[in-house]
Coordinates of C-alpha atoms in Angstrom, one line a residue:
X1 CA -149.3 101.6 -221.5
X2 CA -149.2 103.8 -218.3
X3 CA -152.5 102.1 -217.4
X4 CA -150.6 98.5 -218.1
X5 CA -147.8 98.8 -216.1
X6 CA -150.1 100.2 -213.1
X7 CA -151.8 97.5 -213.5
X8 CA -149.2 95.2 -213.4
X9 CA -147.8 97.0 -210.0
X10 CA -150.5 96.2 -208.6
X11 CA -150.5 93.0 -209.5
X12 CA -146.8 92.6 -208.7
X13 CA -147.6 94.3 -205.3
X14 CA -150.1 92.1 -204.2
X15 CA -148.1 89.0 -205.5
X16 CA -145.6 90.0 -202.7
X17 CA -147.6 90.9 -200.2
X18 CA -149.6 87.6 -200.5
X19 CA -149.2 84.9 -197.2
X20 CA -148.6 81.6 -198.1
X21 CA -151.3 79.5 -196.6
X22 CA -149.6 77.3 -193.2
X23 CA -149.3 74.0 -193.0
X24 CA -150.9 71.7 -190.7
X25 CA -147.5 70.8 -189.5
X26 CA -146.4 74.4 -189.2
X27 CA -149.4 75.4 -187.4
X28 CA -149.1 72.2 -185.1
X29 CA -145.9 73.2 -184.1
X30 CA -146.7 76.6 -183.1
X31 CA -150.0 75.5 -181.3
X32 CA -148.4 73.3 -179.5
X33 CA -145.7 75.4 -178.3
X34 CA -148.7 78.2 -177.5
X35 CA -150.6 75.3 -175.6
X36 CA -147.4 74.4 -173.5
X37 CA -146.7 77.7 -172.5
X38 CA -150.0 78.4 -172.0
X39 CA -150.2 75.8 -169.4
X40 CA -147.6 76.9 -168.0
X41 CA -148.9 79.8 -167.4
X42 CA -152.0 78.0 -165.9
X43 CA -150.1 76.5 -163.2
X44 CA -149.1 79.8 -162.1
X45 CA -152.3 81.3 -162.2
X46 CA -153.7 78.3 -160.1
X47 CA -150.7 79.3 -157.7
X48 CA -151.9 82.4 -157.4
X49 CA -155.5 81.6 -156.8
X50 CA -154.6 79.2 -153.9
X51 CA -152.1 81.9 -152.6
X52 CA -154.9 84.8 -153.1
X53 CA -157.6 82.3 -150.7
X54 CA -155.1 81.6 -148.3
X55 CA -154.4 85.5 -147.7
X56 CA -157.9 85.8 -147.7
X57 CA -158.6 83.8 -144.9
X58 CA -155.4 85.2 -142.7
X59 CA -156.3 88.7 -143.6
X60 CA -159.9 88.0 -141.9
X61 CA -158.7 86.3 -139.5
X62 CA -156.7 88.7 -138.3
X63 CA -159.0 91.4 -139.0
X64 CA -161.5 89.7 -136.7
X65 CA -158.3 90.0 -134.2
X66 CA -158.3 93.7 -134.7
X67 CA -161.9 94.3 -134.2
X68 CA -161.8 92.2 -130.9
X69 CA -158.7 94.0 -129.3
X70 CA -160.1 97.5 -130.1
X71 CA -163.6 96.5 -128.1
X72 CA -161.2 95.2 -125.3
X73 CA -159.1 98.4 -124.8
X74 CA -162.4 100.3 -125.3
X75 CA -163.0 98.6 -122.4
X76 CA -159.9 99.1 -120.9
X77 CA -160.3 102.7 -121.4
X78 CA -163.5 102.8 -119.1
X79 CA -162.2 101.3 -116.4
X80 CA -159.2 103.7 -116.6
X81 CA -161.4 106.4 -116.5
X82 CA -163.2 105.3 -113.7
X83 CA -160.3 105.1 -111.5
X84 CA -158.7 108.4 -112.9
X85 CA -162.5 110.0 -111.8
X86 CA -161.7 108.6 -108.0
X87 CA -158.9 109.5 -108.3
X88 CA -159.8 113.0 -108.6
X89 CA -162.6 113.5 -106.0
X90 CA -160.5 112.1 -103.3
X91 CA -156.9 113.4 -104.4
X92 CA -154.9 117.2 -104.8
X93 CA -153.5 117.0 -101.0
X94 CA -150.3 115.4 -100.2
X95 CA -151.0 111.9 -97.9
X96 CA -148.6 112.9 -95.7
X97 CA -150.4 116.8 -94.7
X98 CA -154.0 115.0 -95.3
X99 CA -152.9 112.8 -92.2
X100 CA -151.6 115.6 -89.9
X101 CA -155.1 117.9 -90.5
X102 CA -157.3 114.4 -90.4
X103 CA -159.7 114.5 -87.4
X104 CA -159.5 110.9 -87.3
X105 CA -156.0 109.4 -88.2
X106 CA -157.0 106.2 -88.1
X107 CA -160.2 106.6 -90.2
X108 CA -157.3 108.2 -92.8
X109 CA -155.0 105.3 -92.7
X110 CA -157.6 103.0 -93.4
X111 CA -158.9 105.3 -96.4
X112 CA -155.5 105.3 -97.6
X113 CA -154.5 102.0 -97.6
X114 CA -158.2 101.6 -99.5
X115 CA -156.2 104.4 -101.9
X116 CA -153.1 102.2 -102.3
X117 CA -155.4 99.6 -103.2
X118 CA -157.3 101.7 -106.2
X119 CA -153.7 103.1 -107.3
X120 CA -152.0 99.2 -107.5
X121 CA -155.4 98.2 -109.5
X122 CA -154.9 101.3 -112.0
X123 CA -151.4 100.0 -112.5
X124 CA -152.5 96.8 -113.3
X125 CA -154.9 98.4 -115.6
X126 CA -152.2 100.6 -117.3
X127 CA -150.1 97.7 -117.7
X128 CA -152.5 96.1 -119.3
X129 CA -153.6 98.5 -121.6
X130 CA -150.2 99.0 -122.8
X131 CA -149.9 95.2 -123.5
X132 CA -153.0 95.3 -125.2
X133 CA -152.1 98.5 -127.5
X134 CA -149.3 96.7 -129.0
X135 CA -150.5 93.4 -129.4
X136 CA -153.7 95.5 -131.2
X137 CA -151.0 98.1 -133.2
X138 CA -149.4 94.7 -134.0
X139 CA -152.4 93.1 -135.0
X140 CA -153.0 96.2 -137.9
X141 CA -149.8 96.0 -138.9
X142 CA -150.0 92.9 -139.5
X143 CA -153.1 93.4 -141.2
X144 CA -152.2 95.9 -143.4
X145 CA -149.0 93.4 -144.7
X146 CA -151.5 90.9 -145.6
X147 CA -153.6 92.9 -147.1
X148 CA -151.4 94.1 -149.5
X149 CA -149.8 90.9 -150.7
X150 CA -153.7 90.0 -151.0
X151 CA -153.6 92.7 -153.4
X152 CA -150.3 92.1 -155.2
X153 CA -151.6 88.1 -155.1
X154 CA -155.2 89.9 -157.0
X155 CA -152.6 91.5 -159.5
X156 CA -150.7 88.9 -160.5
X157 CA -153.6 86.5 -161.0
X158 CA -155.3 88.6 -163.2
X159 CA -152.0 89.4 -165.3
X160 CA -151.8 85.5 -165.5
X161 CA -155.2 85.4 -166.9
X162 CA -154.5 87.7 -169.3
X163 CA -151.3 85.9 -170.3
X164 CA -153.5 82.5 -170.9
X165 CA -156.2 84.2 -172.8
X166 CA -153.7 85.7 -174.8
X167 CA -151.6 82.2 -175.7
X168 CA -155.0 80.3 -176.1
X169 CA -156.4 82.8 -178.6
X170 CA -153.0 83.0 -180.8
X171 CA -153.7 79.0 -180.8
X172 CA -156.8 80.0 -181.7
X173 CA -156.4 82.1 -184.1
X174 CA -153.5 80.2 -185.6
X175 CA -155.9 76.8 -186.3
X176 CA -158.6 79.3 -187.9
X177 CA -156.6 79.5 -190.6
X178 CA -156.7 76.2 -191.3
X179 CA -159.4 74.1 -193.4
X180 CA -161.6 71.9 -191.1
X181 CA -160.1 68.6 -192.2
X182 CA -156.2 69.9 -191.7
X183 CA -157.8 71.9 -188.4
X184 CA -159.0 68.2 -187.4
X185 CA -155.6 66.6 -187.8
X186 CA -153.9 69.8 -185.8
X187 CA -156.4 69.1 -182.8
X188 CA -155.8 64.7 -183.4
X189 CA -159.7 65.1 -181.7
X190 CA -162.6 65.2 -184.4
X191 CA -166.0 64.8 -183.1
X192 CA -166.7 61.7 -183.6
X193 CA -163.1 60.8 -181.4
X194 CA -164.8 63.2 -178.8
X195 CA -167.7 61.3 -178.3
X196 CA -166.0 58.1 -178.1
X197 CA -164.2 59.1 -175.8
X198 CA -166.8 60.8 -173.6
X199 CA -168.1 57.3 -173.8
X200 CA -165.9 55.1 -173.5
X201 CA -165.0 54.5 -169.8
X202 CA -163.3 51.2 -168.4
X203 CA -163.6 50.5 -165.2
X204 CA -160.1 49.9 -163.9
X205 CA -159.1 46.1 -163.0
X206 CA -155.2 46.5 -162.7
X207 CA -152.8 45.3 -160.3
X208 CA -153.4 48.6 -157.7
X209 CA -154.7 48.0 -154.3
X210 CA -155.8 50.5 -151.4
X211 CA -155.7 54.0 -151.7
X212 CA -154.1 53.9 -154.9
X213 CA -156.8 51.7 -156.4
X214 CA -159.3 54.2 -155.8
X215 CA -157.5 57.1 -157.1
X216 CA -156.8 55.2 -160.2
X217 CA -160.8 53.7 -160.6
X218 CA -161.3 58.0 -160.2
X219 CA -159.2 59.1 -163.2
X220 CA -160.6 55.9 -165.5
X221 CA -164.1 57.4 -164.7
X222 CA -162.9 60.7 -166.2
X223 CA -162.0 59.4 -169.3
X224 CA -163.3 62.0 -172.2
X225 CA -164.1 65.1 -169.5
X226 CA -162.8 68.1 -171.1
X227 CA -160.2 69.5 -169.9
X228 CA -160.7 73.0 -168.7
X229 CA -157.7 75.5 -167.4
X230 CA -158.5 76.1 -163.3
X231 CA -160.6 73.4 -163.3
X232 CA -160.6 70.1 -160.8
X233 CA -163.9 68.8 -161.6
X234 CA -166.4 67.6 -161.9
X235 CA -167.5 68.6 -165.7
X236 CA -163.6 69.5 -166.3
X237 CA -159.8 69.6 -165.5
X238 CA -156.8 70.7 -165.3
X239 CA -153.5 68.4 -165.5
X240 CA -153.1 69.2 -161.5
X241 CA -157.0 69.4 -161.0
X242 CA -157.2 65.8 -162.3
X243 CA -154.4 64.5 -159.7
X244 CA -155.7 66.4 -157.1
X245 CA -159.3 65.5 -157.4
X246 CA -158.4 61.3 -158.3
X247 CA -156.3 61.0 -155.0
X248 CA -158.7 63.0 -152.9
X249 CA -160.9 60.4 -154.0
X250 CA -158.8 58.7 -152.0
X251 CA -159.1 60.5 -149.2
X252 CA -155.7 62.1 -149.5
X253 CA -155.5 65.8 -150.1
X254 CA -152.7 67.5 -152.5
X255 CA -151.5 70.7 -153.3
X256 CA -153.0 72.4 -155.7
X257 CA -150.4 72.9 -158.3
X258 CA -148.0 70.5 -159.9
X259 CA -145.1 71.5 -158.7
X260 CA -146.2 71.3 -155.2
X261 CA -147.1 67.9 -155.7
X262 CA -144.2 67.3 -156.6
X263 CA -142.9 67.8 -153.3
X264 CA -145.4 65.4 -151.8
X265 CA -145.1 61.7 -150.9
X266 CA -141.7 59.5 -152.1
X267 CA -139.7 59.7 -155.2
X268 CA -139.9 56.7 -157.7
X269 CA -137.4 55.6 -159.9
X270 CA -139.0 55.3 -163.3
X271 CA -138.5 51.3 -163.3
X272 CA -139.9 51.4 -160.2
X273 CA -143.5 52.9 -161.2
X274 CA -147.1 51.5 -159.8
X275 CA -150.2 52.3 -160.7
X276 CA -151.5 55.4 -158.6
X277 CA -147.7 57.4 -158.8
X278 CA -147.8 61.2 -159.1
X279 CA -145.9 61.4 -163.2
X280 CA -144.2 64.6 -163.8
X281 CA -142.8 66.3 -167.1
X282 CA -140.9 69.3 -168.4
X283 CA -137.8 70.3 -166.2
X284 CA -140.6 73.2 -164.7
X285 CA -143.2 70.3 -163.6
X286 CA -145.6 71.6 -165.3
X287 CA -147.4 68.7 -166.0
X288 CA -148.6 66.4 -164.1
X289 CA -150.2 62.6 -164.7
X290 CA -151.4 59.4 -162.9
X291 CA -149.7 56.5 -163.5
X292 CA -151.1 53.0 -164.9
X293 CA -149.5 50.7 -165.1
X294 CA -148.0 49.9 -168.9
X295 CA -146.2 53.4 -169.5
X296 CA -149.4 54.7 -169.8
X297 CA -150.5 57.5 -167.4
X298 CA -154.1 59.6 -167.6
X299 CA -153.7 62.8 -167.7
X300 CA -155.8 66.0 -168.8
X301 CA -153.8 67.3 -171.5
X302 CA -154.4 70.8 -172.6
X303 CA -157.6 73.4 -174.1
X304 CA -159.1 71.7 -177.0
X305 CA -158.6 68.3 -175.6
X306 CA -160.1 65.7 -172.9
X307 CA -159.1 63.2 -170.0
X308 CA -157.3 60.4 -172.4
X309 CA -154.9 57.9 -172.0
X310 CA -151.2 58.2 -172.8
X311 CA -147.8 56.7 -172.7
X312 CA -145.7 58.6 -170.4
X313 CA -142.6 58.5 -173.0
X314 CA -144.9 61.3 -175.1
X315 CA -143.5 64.2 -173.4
X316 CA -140.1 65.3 -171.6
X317 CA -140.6 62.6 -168.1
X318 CA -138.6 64.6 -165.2
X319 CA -139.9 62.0 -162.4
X320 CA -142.5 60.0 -160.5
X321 CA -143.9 60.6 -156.6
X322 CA -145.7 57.9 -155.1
X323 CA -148.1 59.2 -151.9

């Protein structure tokens, strides 16, 4: 009986402790949620990136500053001690007695005007070697600043990094408990969608002339690309990669994250929209897409997806911004 009801314990404990298995709707609404804040996070982290290059290139730059005002008071430094050794031989008598004991006063006067000369050039010298020590001590200082938001810039990206390997693995991990089929319906991108998709690529025909043409004809001919986080082509992109590289197809460079391209061109009213506008969602700006004309925009949606078309009304529309 003893044996029974251990039995049945056990049974009873691992009744309770049993998971029920997700649903596909359950497990959507968490990915998706994981997804968005993972992009998010991606936009960040392709903030920091840009910030981290920039410093990069100040912090040599002004490095290579540094390196050439040291060789010039180096030089500086000679010459000083050049004139400090004349000074030297020639000096250690007051002018005044040298010219009362001098054989030839007028040989003296002329050797002291030649003196005058030497002292109003080491002036000049020590003037400018002062000038020169505090443009190069503000040089390093200025050095050493950069160089540590360099370093705080480093820090950050990496803690981003972490942050979207994190979300995209809880995604991850989330749709692994899924069958395939349900997994499938989660991702709304089967295989066979995938290759469709990485296939099908109209040309674009619409109504958009100039500039805007081109960067339109760009995104159509990155319909099905995967879209990978940091990315702006060509095998993959990001939501702001995809902007950025379509209109730089058109010979116009943007910012490389959303919300700086938000800040770009004019703002459109949403009845307003032409094929070609900048189309922005989530009250952070997240997300970016290019408009098509229709309500539709392309856009590169998120990990697990690719370049597709989409009505603009799909996710929380803040505004429009037409370059």
């Amino acid at each position: 009986m003893s044996t029974a009801l251990a039995g049945g314990a056990v049974l009873a404990a691992g009744t309770a402790q049993a998971e029920p298995a997700p649903t596909p709707d359950a497990v959507k609404e968490q990915v998706d949620r994981l997804n968005e804040e993972a992009e998010q996070s991606i936009e960040r982290h392709n903030g920091f990136q840009e910030k981290r290059q920039r410093l990069q290139g100040e912090a040599n730059r002004i490095q290579d500053e540094v390196v050439r005002g040291q060789e010039a008071m180096n030089e500086l430094r000679t010459r000083l001690g050049a004139v400090a050794a004349e000074q030297y031989r020639t000096g250690g008598i007051d002018p005044s007695v040298r010219l009362m004991l001098d054989s030839d006063p007028g040989g003296y006067l002329a050797k002291a005007s030649a003196q005058n000369q030497v002292l109003d050039s080491q002036a000049a010298l020590l003037a400018q070697a002062r000038s020169e020590q505090r443009r190069l001590d503000q040089d390093r200082a200025e050095a050493a600043a950069t160089l540590a938001e360099l370093d705080a810039a480093g820090t950050a990206l990496a803690a981003e990094k972490k942050a979207i390997q994190g979300k995209l693995a809880a995604a991850q991990a989330l749709l692994n408990r899924l069958s395939a089929a349900d997994r499938a319906k989660v991702n709304a991108q089967d295989a066979a969608g995938r290759a469709s998709r990485a296939t099908a690529r109209p040309a674009y025909d619409g109504p958009a002339t100039g500039r805007a043409a081109a960067a339109v004809r760009f995104a159509y001919a990155q319909l099905g690309k995967p879209y990978v986080w940091g990315a702006t082509g060509p095998a993959g992109f990001d939501c702001s990669g995809l902007t950025g590289a379509a209109w730089r197809a058109a010979d116009v460079k943007l910012p490389r994250i959303s919300q700086d391209q938000w800040k770009t061109g004019l703002r459109v009213a949403r009845g307003d929209l032409q094929p070609g506008d900048l189309v922005f969602f989530y009250p952070d700006l997240h997300h970016v897409g290019l408009y098509i004309g229709e309500g539709k925009m392309i856009h590169a949606p998120r990990t697990g997806k690719n370049v597709e078309v989409l009505p603009i009304d799909v996710m929380p529309y803040v505004g429009a911004v037409r370059l």
